[in-house]
Each structure stands twice: as structure tokens, then as C-alpha cells.
Short mmCIF file of N, CA and C in Angstrom, two decimals:
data_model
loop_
_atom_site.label_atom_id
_atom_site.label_comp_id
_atom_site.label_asym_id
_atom_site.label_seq_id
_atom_site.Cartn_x
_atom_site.Cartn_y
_atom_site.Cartn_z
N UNK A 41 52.42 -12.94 34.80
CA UNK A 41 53.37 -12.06 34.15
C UNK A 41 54.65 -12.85 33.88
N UNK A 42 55.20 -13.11 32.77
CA UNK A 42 56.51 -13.85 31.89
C UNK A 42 57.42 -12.21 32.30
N UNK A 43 58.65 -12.52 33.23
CA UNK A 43 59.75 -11.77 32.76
C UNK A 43 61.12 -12.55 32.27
N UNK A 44 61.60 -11.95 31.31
CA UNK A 44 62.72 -12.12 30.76
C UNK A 44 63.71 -11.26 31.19
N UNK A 45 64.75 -12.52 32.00
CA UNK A 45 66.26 -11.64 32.68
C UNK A 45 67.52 -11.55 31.54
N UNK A 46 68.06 -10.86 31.52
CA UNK A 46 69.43 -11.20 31.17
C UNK A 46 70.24 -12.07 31.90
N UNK A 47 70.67 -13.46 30.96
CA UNK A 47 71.09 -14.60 31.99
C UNK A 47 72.25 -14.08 32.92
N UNK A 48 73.05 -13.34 32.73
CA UNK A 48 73.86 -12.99 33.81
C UNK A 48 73.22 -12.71 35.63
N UNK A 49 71.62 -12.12 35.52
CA UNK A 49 71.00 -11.89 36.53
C UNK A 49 70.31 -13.17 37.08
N UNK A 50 69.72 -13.60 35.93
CA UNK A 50 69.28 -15.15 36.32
C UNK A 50 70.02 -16.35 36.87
N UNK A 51 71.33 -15.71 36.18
CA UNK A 51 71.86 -16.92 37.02
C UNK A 51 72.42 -16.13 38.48
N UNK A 52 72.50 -15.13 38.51
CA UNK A 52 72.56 -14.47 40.30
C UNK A 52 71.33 -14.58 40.87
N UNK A 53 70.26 -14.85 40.34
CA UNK A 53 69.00 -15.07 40.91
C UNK A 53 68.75 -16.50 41.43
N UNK A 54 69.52 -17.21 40.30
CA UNK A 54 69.63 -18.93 40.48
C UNK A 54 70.66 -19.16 41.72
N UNK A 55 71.58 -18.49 41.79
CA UNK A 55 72.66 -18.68 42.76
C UNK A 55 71.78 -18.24 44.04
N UNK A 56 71.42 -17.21 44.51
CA UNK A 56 70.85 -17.07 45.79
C UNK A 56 70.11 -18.07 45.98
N UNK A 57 68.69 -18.55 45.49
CA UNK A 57 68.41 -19.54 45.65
C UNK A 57 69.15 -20.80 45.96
N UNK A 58 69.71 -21.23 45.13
CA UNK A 58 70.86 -22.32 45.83
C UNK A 58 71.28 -22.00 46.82
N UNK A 59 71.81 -20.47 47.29
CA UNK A 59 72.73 -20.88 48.30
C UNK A 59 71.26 -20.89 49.96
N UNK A 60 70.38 -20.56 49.54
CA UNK A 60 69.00 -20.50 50.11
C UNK A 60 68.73 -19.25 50.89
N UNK A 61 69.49 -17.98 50.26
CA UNK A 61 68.84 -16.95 50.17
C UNK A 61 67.04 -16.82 50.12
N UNK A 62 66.75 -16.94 49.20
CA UNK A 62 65.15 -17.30 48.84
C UNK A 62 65.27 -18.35 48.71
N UNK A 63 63.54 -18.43 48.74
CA UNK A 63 62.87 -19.50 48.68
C UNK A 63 63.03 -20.35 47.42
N UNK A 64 62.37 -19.84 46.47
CA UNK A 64 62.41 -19.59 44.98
C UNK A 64 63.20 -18.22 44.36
N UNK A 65 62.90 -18.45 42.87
CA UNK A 65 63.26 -17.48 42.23
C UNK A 65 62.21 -16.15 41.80
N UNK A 66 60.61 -16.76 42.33
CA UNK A 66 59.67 -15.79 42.49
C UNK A 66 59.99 -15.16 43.70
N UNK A 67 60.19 -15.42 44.73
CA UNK A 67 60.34 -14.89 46.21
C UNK A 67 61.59 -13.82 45.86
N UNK A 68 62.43 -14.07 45.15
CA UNK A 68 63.30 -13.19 45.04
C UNK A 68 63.40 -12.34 44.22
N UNK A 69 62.83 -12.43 43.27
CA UNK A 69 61.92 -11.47 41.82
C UNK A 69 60.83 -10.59 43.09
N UNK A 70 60.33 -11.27 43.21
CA UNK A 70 59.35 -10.30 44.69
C UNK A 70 60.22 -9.03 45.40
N UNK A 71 60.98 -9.67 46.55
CA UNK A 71 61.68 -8.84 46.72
C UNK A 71 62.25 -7.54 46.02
N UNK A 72 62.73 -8.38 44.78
CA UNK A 72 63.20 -6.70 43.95
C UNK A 72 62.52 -5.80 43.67
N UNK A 73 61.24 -6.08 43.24
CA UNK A 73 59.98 -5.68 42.78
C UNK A 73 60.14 -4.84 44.34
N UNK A 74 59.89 -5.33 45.28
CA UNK A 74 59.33 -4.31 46.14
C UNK A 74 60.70 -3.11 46.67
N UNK A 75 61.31 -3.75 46.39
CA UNK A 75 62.40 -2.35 46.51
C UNK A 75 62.99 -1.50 45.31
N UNK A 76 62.09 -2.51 43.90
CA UNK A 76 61.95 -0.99 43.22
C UNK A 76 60.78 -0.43 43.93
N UNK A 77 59.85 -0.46 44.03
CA UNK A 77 58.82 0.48 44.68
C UNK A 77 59.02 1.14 45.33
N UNK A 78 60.15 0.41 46.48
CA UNK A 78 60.25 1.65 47.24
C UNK A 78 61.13 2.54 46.92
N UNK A 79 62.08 2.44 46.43
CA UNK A 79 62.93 3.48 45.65
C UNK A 79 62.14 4.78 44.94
N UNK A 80 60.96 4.02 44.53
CA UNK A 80 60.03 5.02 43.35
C UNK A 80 59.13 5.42 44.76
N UNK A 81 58.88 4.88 45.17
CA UNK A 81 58.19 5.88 46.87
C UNK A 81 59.09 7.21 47.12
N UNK A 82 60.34 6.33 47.74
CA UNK A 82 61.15 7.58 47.90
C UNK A 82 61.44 8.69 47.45
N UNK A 83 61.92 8.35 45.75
CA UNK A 83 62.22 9.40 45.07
C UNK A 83 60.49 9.93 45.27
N UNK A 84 59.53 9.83 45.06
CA UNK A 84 58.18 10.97 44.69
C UNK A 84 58.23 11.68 46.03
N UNK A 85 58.79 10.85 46.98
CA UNK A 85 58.42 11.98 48.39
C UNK A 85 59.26 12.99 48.67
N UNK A 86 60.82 12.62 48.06
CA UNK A 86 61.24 13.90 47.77
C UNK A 86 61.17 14.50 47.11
N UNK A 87 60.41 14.40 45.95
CA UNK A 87 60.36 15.45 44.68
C UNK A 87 58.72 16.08 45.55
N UNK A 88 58.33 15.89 46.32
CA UNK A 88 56.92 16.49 47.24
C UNK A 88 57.78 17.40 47.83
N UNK A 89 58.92 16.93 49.25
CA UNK A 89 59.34 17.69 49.99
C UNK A 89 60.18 18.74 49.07
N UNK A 90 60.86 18.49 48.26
CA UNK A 90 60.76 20.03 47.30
C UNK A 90 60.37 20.37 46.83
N UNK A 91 59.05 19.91 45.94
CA UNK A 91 58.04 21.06 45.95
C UNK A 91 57.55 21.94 46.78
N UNK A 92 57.36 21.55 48.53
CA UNK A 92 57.07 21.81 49.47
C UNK A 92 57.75 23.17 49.41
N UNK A 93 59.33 22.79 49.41
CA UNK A 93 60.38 23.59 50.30
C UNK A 93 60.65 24.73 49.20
N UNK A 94 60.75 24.85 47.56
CA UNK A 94 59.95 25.67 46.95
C UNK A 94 58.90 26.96 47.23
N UNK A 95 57.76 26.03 47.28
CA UNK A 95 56.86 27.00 47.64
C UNK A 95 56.63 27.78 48.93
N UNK A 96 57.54 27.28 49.31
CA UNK A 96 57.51 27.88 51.06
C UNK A 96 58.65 28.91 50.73
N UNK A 97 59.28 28.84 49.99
CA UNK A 97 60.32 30.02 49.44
C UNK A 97 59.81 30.97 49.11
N UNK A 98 59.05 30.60 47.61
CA UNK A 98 58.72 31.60 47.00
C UNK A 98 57.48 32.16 48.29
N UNK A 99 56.99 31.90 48.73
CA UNK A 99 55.79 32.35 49.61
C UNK A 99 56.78 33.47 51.09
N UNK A 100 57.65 33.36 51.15
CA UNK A 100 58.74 33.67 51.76
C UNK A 100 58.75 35.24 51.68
N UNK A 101 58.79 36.05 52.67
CA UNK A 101 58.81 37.68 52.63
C UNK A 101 60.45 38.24 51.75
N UNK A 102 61.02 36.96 52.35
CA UNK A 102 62.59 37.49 51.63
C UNK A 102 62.72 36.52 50.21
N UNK A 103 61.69 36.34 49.38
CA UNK A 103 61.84 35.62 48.27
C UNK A 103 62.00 36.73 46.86
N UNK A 104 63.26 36.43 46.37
CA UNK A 104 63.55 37.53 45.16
C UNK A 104 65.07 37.37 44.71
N UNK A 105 65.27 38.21 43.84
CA UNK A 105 67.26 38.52 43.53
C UNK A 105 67.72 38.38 44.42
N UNK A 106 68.88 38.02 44.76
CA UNK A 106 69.87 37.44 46.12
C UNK A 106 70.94 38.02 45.39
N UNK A 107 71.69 38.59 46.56
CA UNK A 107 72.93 39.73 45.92
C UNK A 107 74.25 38.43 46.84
N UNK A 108 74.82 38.13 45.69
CA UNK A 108 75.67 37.34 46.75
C UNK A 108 76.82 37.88 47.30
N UNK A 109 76.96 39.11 47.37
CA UNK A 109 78.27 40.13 47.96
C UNK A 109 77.36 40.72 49.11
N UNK A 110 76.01 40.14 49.43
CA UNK A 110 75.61 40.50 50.70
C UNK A 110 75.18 39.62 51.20
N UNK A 111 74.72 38.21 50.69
CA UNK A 111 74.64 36.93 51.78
C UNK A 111 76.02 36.68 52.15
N UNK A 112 77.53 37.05 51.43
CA UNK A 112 78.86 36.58 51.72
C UNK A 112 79.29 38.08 53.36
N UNK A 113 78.69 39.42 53.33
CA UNK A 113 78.77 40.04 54.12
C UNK A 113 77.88 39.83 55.46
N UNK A 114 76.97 39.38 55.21
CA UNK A 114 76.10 38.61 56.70
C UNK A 114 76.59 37.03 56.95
N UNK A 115 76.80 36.69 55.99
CA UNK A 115 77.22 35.20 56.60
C UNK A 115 78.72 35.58 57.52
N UNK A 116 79.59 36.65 56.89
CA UNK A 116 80.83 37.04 58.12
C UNK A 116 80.17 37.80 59.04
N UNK A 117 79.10 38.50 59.00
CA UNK A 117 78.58 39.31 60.15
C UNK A 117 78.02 38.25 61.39
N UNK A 118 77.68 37.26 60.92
CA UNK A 118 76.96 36.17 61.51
C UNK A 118 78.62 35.05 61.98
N UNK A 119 79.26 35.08 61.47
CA UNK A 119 80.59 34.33 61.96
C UNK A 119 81.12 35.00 63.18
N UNK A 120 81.09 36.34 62.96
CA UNK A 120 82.32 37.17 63.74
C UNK A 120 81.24 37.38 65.28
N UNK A 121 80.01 37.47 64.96
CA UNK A 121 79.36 37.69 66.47
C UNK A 121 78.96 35.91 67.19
N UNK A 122 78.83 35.18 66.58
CA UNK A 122 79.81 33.82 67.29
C UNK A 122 80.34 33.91 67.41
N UNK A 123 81.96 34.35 67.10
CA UNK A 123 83.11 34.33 67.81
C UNK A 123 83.15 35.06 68.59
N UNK A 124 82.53 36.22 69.03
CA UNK A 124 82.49 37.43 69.86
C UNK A 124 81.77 37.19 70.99
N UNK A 125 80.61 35.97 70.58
CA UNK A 125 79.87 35.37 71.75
C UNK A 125 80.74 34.14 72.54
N UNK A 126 81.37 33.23 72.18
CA UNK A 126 82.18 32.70 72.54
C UNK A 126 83.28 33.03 72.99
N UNK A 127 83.68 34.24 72.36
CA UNK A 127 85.05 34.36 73.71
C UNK A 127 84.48 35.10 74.68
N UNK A 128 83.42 35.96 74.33
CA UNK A 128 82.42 36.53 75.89
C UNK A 128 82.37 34.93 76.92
N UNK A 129 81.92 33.90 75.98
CA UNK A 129 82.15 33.34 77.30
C UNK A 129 82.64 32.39 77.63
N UNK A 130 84.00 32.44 76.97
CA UNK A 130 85.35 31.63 77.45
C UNK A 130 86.19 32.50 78.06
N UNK A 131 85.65 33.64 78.58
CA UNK A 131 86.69 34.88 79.57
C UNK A 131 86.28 34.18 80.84
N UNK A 132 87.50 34.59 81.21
CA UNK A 132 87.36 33.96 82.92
C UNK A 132 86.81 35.62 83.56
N UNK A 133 86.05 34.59 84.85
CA UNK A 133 85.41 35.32 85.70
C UNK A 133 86.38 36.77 86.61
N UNK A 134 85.99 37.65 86.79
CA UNK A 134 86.72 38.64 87.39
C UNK A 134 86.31 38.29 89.05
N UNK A 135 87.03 38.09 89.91
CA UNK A 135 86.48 37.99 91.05
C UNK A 135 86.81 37.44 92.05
#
């Protein structure tokens, strides 16, 4: 396989080599190569884990219209009984 760099890269490709980063300039063409791959690994495994996290939604008993003047009234219903649990038990002991 012939690739053609833009000399600005080639010659950062030429420079590591010199400074003996790599071996060669294949060893270091290698390298990139494999961390595009893995980049393209990565990204597909998260575009899986949200598909995943998706369908586990929609499959979800509470999956539908979301009223957001009532996730904003449970998310304070859910604040205020943490705080209500916490000062329950940052009261000092009677005794």
C-alpha cells in the first residue's frame, strides 16, 4: 500500500524518527493506523452502549411524554427528603 502524506506530516513523521521515536517511518505509520482503529473501536462501542441504553428505555415501564414541571417537582421532592435525612442524622443524641 503507497500512502501519500501531506509534507508537513511527513516531515513530523521524519522528525520522530530522527529523534528515534520509531524505528522507521513504517513503524510509525503503524502506530497511527492502529490508533485510528482504535478510535473507530471505540466510537462503535459506544454507539452499541446507546443503542443498548435506548432500548432499555423504550422497553422501560416509565417510557413515554415526560412532563418536565413534574421531573422538576420530584427531583425537589427527592432533594428536600435528603436534606431531611441528613439533618435526622446530624441531630445530636438526646441522652
Amino acid at each position: 500500500m503507497t500512502v501519500l502524506l501531506p509534507e508537513a506530516e511527513a516531515a513530523g513523521i521524519r522528525a520522530a524518527v530522527e529523534a528515534g521515536e520509531y524505528g522507521s517511518a513504517s513503524e510509525a505509520l503503524g502506530e497511527a493506523v492502529r490508533l485510528w482503529s482504535d478510535s473507530r473501536q471505540a466510537r462503535a462501542d459506544a454507539v452499541e452502549r446507546l443503542r443498548r441504553a435506548w432500548d432499555e428505555g423504550v422497553a422501560s415501564p416509565t417510557y413515554g411524554p415526560v412532563s418536565f414541571d413534574d421531573l422538576r417537582r420530584e427531583a425537589r421532592a427527592r432533594l428536600a427528603a435528603a436534606r431531611d435525612a441528613l439533618g435526622r442524622t446530624d441531630a445530636p443524641h438526646a441522652g
